[in-house]
Coordinates of C-alpha atoms and ligand atoms in Angstrom, one line a residue:
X35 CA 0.0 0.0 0.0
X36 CA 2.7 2.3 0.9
X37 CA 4.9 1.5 -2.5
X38 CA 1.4 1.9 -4.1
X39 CA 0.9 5.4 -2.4
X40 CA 4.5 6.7 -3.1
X41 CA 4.3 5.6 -6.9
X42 CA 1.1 7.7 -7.2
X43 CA 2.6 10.8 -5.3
X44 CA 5.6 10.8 -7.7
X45 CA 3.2 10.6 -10.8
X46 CA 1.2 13.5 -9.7
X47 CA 4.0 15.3 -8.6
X48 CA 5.6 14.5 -12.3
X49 CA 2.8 15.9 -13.6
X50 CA 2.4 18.8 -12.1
X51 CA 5.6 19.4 -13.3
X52 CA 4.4 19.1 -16.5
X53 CA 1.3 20.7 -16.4
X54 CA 2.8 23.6 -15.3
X55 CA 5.6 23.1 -18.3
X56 CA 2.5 22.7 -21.1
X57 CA 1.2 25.9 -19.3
X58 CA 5.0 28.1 -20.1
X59 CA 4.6 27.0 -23.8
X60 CA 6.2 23.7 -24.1
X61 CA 4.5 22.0 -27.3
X62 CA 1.7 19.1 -26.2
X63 CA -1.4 18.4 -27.9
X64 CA -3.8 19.9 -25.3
X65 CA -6.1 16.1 -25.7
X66 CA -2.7 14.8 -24.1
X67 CA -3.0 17.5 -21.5
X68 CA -6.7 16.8 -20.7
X69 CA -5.8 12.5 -20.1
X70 CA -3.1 14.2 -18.0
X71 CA -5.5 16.2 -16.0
X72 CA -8.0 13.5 -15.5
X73 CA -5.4 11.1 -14.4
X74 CA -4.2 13.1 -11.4
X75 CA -8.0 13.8 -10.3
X76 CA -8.4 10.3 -10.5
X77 CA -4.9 9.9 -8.2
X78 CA -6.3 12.8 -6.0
X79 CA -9.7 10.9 -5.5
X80 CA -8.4 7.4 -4.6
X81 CA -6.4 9.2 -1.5
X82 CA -9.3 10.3 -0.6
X83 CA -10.9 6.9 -0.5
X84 CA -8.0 5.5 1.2
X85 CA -8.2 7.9 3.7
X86 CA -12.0 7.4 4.2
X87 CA -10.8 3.3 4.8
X88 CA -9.1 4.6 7.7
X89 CA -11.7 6.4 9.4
X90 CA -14.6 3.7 8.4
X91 CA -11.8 1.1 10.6
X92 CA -11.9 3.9 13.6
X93 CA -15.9 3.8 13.3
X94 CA -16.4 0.2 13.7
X95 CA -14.3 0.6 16.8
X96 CA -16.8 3.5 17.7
X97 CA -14.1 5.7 18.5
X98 CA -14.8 8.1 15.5
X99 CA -18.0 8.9 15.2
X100 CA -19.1 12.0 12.8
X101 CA -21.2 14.2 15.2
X102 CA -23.6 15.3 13.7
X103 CA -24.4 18.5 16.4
X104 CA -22.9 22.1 15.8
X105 CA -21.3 22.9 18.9
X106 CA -21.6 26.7 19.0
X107 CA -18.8 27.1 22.0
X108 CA -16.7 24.6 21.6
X109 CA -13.3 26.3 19.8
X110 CA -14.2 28.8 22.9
X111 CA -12.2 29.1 26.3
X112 CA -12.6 26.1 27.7
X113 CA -10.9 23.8 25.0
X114 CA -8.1 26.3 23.9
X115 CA -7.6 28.1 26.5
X116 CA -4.3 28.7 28.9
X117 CA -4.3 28.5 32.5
X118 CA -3.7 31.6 33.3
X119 CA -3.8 32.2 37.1
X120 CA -3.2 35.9 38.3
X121 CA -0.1 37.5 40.0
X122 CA 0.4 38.3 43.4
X123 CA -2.5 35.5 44.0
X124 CA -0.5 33.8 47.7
X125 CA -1.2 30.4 48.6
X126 CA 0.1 27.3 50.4
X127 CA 3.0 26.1 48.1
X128 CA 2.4 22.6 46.2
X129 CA 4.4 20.2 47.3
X130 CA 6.0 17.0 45.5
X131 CA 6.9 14.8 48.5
X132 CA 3.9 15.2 50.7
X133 CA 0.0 14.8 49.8
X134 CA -2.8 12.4 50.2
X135 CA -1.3 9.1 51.0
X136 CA -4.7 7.0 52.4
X137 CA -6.1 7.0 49.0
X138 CA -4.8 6.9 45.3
X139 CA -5.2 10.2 43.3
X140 CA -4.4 8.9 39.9
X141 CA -5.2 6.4 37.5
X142 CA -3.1 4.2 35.7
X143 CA -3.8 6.2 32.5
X144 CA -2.7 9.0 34.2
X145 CA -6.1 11.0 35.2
X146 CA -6.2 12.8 38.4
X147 CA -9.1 11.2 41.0
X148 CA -10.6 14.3 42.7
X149 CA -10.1 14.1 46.4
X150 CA -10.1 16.9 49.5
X151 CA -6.4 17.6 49.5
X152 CA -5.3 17.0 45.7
X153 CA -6.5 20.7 44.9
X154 CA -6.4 24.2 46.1
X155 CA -9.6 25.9 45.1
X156 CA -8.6 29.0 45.6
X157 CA -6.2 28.1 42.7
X158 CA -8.5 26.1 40.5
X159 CA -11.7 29.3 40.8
X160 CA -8.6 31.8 39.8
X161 CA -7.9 29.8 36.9
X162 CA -11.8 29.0 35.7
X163 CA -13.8 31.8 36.7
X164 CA -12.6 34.5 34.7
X165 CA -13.3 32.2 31.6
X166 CA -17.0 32.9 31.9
X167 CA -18.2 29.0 31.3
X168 CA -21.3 28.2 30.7
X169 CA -22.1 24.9 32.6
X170 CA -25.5 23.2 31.8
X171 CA -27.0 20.6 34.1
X172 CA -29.3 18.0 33.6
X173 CA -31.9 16.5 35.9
X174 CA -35.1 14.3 35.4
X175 CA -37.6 14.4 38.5
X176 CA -40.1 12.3 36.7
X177 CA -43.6 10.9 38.6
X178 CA -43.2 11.2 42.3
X179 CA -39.2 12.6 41.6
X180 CA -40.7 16.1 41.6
X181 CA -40.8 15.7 45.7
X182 CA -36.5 16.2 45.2
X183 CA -36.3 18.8 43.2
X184 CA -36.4 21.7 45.9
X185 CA -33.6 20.4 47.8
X186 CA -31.6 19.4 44.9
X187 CA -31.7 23.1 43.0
X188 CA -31.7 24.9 47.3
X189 CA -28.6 22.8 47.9
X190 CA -27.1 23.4 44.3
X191 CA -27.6 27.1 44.2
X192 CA -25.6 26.8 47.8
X193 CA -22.5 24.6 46.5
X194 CA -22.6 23.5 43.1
X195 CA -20.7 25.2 40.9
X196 CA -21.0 28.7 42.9
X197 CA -20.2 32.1 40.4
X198 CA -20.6 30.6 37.3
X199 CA -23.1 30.5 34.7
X200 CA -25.4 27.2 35.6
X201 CA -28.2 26.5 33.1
X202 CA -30.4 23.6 34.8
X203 CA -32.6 21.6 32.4
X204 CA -35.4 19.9 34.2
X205 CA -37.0 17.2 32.6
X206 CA -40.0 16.7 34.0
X207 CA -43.7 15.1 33.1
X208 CA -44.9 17.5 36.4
X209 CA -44.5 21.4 35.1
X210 CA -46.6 22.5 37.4
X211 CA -44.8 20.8 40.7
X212 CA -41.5 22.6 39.9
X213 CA -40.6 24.5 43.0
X214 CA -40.0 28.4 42.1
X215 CA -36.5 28.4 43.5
X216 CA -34.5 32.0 43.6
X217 CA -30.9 31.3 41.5
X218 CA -28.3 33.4 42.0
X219 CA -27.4 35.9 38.9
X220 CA -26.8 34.6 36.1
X221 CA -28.2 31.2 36.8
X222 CA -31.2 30.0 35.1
X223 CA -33.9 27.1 34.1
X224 CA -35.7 25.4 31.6
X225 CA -37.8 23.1 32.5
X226 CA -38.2 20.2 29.4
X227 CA -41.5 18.6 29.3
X228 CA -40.8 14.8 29.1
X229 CA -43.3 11.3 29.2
X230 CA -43.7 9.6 32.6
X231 CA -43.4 5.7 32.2
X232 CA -44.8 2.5 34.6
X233 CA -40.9 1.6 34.7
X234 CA -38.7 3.4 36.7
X235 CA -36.3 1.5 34.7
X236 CA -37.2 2.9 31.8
X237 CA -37.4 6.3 32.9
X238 CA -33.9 6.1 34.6
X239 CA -33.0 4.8 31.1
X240 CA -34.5 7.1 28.8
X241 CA -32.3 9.9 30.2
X242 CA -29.6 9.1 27.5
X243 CA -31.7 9.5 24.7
X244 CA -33.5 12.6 26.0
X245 CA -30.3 14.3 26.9
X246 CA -28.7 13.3 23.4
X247 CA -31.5 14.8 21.7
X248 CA -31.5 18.0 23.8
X249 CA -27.9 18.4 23.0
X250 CA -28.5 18.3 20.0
X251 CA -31.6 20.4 19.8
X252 CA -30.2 23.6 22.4
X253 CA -27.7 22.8 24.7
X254 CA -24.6 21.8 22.0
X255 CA -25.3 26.2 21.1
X256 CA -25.1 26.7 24.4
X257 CA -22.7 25.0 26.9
X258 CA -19.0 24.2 27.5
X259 CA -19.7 21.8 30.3
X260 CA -22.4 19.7 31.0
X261 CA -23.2 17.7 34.5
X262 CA -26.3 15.2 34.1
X263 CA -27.2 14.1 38.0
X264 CA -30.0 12.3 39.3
X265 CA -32.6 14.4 41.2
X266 CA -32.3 12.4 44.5
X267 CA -30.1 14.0 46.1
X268 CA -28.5 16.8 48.1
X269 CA -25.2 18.8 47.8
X270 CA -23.0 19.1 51.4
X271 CA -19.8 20.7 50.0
X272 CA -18.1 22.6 47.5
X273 CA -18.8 21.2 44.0
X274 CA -16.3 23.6 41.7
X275 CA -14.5 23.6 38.7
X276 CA -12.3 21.3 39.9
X277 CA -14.5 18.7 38.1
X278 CA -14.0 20.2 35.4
X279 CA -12.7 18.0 32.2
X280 CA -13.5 16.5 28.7
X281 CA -15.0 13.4 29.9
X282 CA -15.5 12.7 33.8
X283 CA -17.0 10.1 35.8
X284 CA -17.6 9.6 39.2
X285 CA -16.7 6.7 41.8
X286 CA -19.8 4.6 43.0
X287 CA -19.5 4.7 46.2
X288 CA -21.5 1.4 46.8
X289 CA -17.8 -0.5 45.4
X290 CA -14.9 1.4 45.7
X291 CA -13.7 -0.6 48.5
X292 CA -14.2 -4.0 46.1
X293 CA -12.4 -5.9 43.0
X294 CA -14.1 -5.6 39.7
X295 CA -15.3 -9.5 40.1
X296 CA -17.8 -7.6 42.6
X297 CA -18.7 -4.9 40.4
X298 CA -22.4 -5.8 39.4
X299 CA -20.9 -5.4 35.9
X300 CA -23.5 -7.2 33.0
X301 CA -21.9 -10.6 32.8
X302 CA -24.5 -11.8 29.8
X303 CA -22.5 -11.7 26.6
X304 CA -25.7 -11.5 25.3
X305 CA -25.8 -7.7 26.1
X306 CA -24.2 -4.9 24.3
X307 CA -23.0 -3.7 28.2
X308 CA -21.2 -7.5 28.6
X309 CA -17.6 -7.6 30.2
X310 CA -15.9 -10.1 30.2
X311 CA -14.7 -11.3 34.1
X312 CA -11.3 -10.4 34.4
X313 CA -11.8 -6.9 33.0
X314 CA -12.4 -3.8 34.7
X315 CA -10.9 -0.4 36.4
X316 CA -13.9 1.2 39.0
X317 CA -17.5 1.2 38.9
X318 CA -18.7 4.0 37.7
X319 CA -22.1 5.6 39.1
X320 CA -24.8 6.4 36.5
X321 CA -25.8 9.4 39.3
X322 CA -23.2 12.1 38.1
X323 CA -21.6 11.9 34.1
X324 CA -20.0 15.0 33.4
X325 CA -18.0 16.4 30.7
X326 CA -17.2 18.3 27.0
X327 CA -20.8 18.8 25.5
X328 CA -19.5 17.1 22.9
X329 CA -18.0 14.1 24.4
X330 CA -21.2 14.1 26.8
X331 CA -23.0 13.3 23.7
X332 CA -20.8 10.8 22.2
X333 CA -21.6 8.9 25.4
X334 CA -24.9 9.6 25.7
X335 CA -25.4 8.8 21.8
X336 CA -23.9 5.3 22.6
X337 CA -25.5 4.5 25.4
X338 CA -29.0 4.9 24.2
X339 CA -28.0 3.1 21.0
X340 CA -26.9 -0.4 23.2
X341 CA -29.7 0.3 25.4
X342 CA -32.0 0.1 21.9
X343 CA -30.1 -3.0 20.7
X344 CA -30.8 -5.1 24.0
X345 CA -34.3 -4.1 23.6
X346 CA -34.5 -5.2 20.5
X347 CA -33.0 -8.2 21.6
X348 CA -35.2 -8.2 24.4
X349 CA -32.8 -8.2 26.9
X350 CA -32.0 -5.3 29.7
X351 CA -28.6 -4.8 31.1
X352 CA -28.5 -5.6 34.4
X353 CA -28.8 -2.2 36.0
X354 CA -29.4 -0.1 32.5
X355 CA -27.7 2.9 31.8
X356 CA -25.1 2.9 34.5
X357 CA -24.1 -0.9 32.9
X358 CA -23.7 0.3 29.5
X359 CA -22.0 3.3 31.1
X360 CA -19.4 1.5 33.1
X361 CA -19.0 -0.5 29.8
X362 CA -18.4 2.7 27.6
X363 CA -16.0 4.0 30.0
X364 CA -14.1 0.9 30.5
X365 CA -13.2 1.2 26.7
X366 CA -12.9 4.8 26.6
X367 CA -11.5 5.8 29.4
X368 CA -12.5 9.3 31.2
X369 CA -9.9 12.0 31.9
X370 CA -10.8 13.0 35.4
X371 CA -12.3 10.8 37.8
X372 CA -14.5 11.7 40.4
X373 CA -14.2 10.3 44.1
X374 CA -17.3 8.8 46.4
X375 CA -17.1 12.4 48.0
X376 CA -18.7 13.6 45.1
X377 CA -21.1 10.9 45.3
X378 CA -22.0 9.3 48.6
X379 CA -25.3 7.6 49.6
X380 CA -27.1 9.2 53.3
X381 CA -27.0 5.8 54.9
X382 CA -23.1 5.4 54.6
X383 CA -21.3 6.3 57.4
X384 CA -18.1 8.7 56.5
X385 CA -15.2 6.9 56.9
X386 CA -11.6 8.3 56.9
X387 CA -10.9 8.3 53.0
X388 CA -13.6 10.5 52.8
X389 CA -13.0 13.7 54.6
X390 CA -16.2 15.7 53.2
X391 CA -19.4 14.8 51.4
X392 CA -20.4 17.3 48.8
X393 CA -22.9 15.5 47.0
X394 CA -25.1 12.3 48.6
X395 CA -28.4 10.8 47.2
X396 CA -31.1 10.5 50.5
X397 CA -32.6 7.6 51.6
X398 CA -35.7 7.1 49.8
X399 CA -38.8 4.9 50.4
X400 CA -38.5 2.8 47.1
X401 CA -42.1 1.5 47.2
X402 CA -43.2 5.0 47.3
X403 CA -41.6 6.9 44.9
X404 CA -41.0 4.2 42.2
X405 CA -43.9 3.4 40.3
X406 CA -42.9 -0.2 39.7
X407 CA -40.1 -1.2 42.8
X408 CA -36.9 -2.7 43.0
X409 CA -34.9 -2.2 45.9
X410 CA -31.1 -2.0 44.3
X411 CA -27.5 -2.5 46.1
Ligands
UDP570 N1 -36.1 9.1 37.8 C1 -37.3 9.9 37.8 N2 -38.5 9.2 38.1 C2 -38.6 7.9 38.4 C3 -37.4 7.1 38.4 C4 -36.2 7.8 38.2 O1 -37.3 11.1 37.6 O2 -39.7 7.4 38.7 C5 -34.9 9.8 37.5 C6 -34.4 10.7 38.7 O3 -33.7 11.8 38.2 C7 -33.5 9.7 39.4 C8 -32.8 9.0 38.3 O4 -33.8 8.8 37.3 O5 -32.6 10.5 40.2 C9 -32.3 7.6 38.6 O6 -33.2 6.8 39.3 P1 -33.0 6.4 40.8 O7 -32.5 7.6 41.6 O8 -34.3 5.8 41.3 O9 -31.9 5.3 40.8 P2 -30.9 5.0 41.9 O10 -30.0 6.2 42.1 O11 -31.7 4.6 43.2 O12 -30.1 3.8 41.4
MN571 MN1 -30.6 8.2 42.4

C-alpha cells in the first residue's frame, strides 16, 4: 500500500511538473494535456478513499464517530484556553513529597481522582472563573421525583458550581410541581416537558436519549460543560470547577472498597454492556456523568443506541444505563475521575478516606416513589 501510495505521489508530482511546463509554452497536444488532467483527479480521489478506509476502521471501533451537532462554543475558552492564574495570588506552596497518602489520586492512565487535599480551590476558581463558562446541568424528576427537586436546585444554588453561569434543564412530566427556587445571577432554568413511564427502569434509562437529543436540539449552542445528575439528592460541600474536564465520571461509592469480580458489571455476553470477568478499572455511578458537551454526547449517543439493541434483543442490562456506562467508560477511558465524595449515599457512614461529602443521594422509600419497585445494592 505504501509503495502503491509513493508511486502515485511521484506521478502527480511529475505531472504537475508538467502541467505547469505545457502551461509556459512547451508543445503538447492539449487532448494529451486533458488525459493528463483526469489522471491526477483520479490519483487525488483514490487518497481520498484511502483515507475514508481509515476512518470507516476507527468507526467500527466506535471511536470516530461523525457528530452530527454544531457545537456553537466549543473552539471557545474552555478547550483552547491557557491556565492563566493571576499575580500576586499567595497560597500554600504545592508540594511534591507530601499529599494524600490514604487514597490513590491517579489512575493508571494518568487521570487525576478528585479528592479533599489534591486541589487548592482557591487556585482552580482563579484559573476557571474568569473564563466565563457556561455549565448546563441535567436532571429528570419524573412521577413522584418532583418531591426532590427543591432540595436538589436549594442545595445546588448553595455549593454547586457557585459564580458561574449554571443553566439547569429539568425534565419533568410534572410542570406545574417545579418549585420556584431563587438562582443566584446569572443562573437560570428550563424546565423540558418529558413522558412519565410505569418503569422506573425505563425512565432512569431514557435519560440518554433525552439528553442526546436535547444536546442536539439547544444545549450543543449553548454550553461548555455539561453535569447530568440524578434528582435524588442533596449537595453538602463545594462542588467547583475542579471537576472540570473533557470526559468525567464519578466513583460509586456502593464499590470502591471491592475488586471488579464484585462490580455488578452485565456478565451476559448477550448484552451490548457484557464484560468479560477479568476486565475492569472502578464502577462507575450512573448518578453524576460530566464532561465536554460534545464528548457528553458521544456517550450519551452510545448508550442509548446499546440500550435500543438489548431491547430489540429483548434483553436489559443488568442495572441499565449505569451498565452500558461502566462499559463505555471501560473502553474509553474518562480523563478526570471523580471520588465517592462527590457521590455518597445518606445511609453510609463517613469513613476516613472521605474527609467531606459534597454530593449524597437521600434515603428514599422505594415502594413510594418508584412506580414499579426494586430495591437496588
Ligand atoms: N427518575 C425519575 N423518576 C422515576 C425514576 C427515576 O425522575 O420514577 C430519575 C431521577 O432523576 C433519578 C434517576 O432517574 O434520580 C435515577 O433513578 P433512581 O434515583 O431511582 O436510581 P438509583 O439512584 O436509586 O439507582
Ligand atoms: Mn438516584
Amino acid at each position: 500500500m505504501l509503495l502503491c501510495k509513493s508511486l502515485l505521489f511521484t506521478y502527480m508530482f511529475l505531472g504537475i511538473v508538467d502541467i505547469i511546463a505545457d502551461v509556459h509554452g512547451v508543445n503538447q497536444s492539449s487532448f494529451y494535456l486533458i488525459f493528463r488532467v483526469l489522471v491526477l483527479t483520479y490519483c487525488y480521489s483514490s487518497f481520498g478513499e484511502v483515507k475514508n478506509k481509515d476512518v470507516r476502521i476507527l468507526e467500527v471501533l466506535g471511536l470516530c464517530q461523525q457528530d452530527p451537532v454544531n457545537f456553537r462554543r466549543e473552539n471557545c475558552s474552555c478547550r483552547t484556553r491557557d491556565m492563566l492564574s493571576p499575580q500576586g495570588l499567595l497560597y500554600k506552596q504545592p508540594s511534591v513529597l507530601k499529599g494524600r497518602t490514604n487514597v490513590v489520586t491517579v489512575t493508571p492512565w494518568l487521570a487525576p481522582i478528585v479528592w479533599e487535599g489534591t486541589f487548592n480551590p482557591l487556585i482552580v476558581d482563579s484559573i476557571y472563573k474568569p473564563m466565563h463558562l457556561s455549565i448546563a446541568t441535567t436532571v429528570f424528576a419524573v412521577g413522584k421525583y418532583v418531591r426532590f427537586l427543591r432540595d436538589f436546585l436549594e442545595t445546588a444554588e448553595k455549593h454547586f458550581m457557585v459564580d458561574f453561569k449554571v443553566h439547569y434543564y429539568i425534565f419533568t412530566d410534572r410542570r406545574e410541581d417545579v418549585p420556584a427556587v431563587v438562582l443566584a445571577p446569572g443562573r437560570n432554568v428550563t424546565i423540558i416537558p418529558v413522558p412519565g413511564s410505569n418503569r422506573w427502569q425505563e425512565i432512569s434509562s431514557r435519560r440518554m436519549e433525552m439528553i442526546q437529543t436535547a444536546i442536539e436540539n439547544q444545549i450543543g449552542k449553548e454550553a461548555d460543560y455539561i453535569f447530568c445528575l440524578d434528582v435524588d439528592t442533596k449537595f453538602h460541600g463545594r462542588w467547583g470547577a475542579e471537576t472540570l474536564s473533557r470526559l468525567v465520571a464519578t466513583i460509586h461509592p456502593g464499590y470502591y472498597e471491592h475488586t471488579h469480580e464484585h462490580y455488578p458489571y452485565e456478565r451476559r455476553p448477550a448484552s451490548r454492556a457484557y464484560i468479560p470477568a477479568g476486565e475492569g478499572d472502578y464502577y462507575y455511578g450512573g448518578a453524576t456523568i460530566a464532561g465536554y458537551v460534545r464528548d457528553v454526547h458521544k456517550l450519551t449517543k452510545y448508550c442509548r443506541e446499546q440500550l435500543e439493541a438489548d431491547a430489540a434483543n429483548s434483553i436489559e442490562a443488568a442495572w441499565q444505563e449505569e451498565s452500558h456506562l461502566n462499559r463505555y467508560l471501560l473502553y474509553n477511558k474518562p480523563t478526570k475521575i471523580l471520588s465517592p465524595e462527590y457521590l455518597w449515599q445518606d445511609f453510609k457512614a463517613k469513613n476516613n478516606e472521605v474527609q467531606i461529602i459534597r454530593f449524597s443521594q437521600v434515603n428514599k422509600n422505594y415502594a413510594e416513589v418508584r412506580p414499579n419497585v426494586k430495591k437496588r445494592k
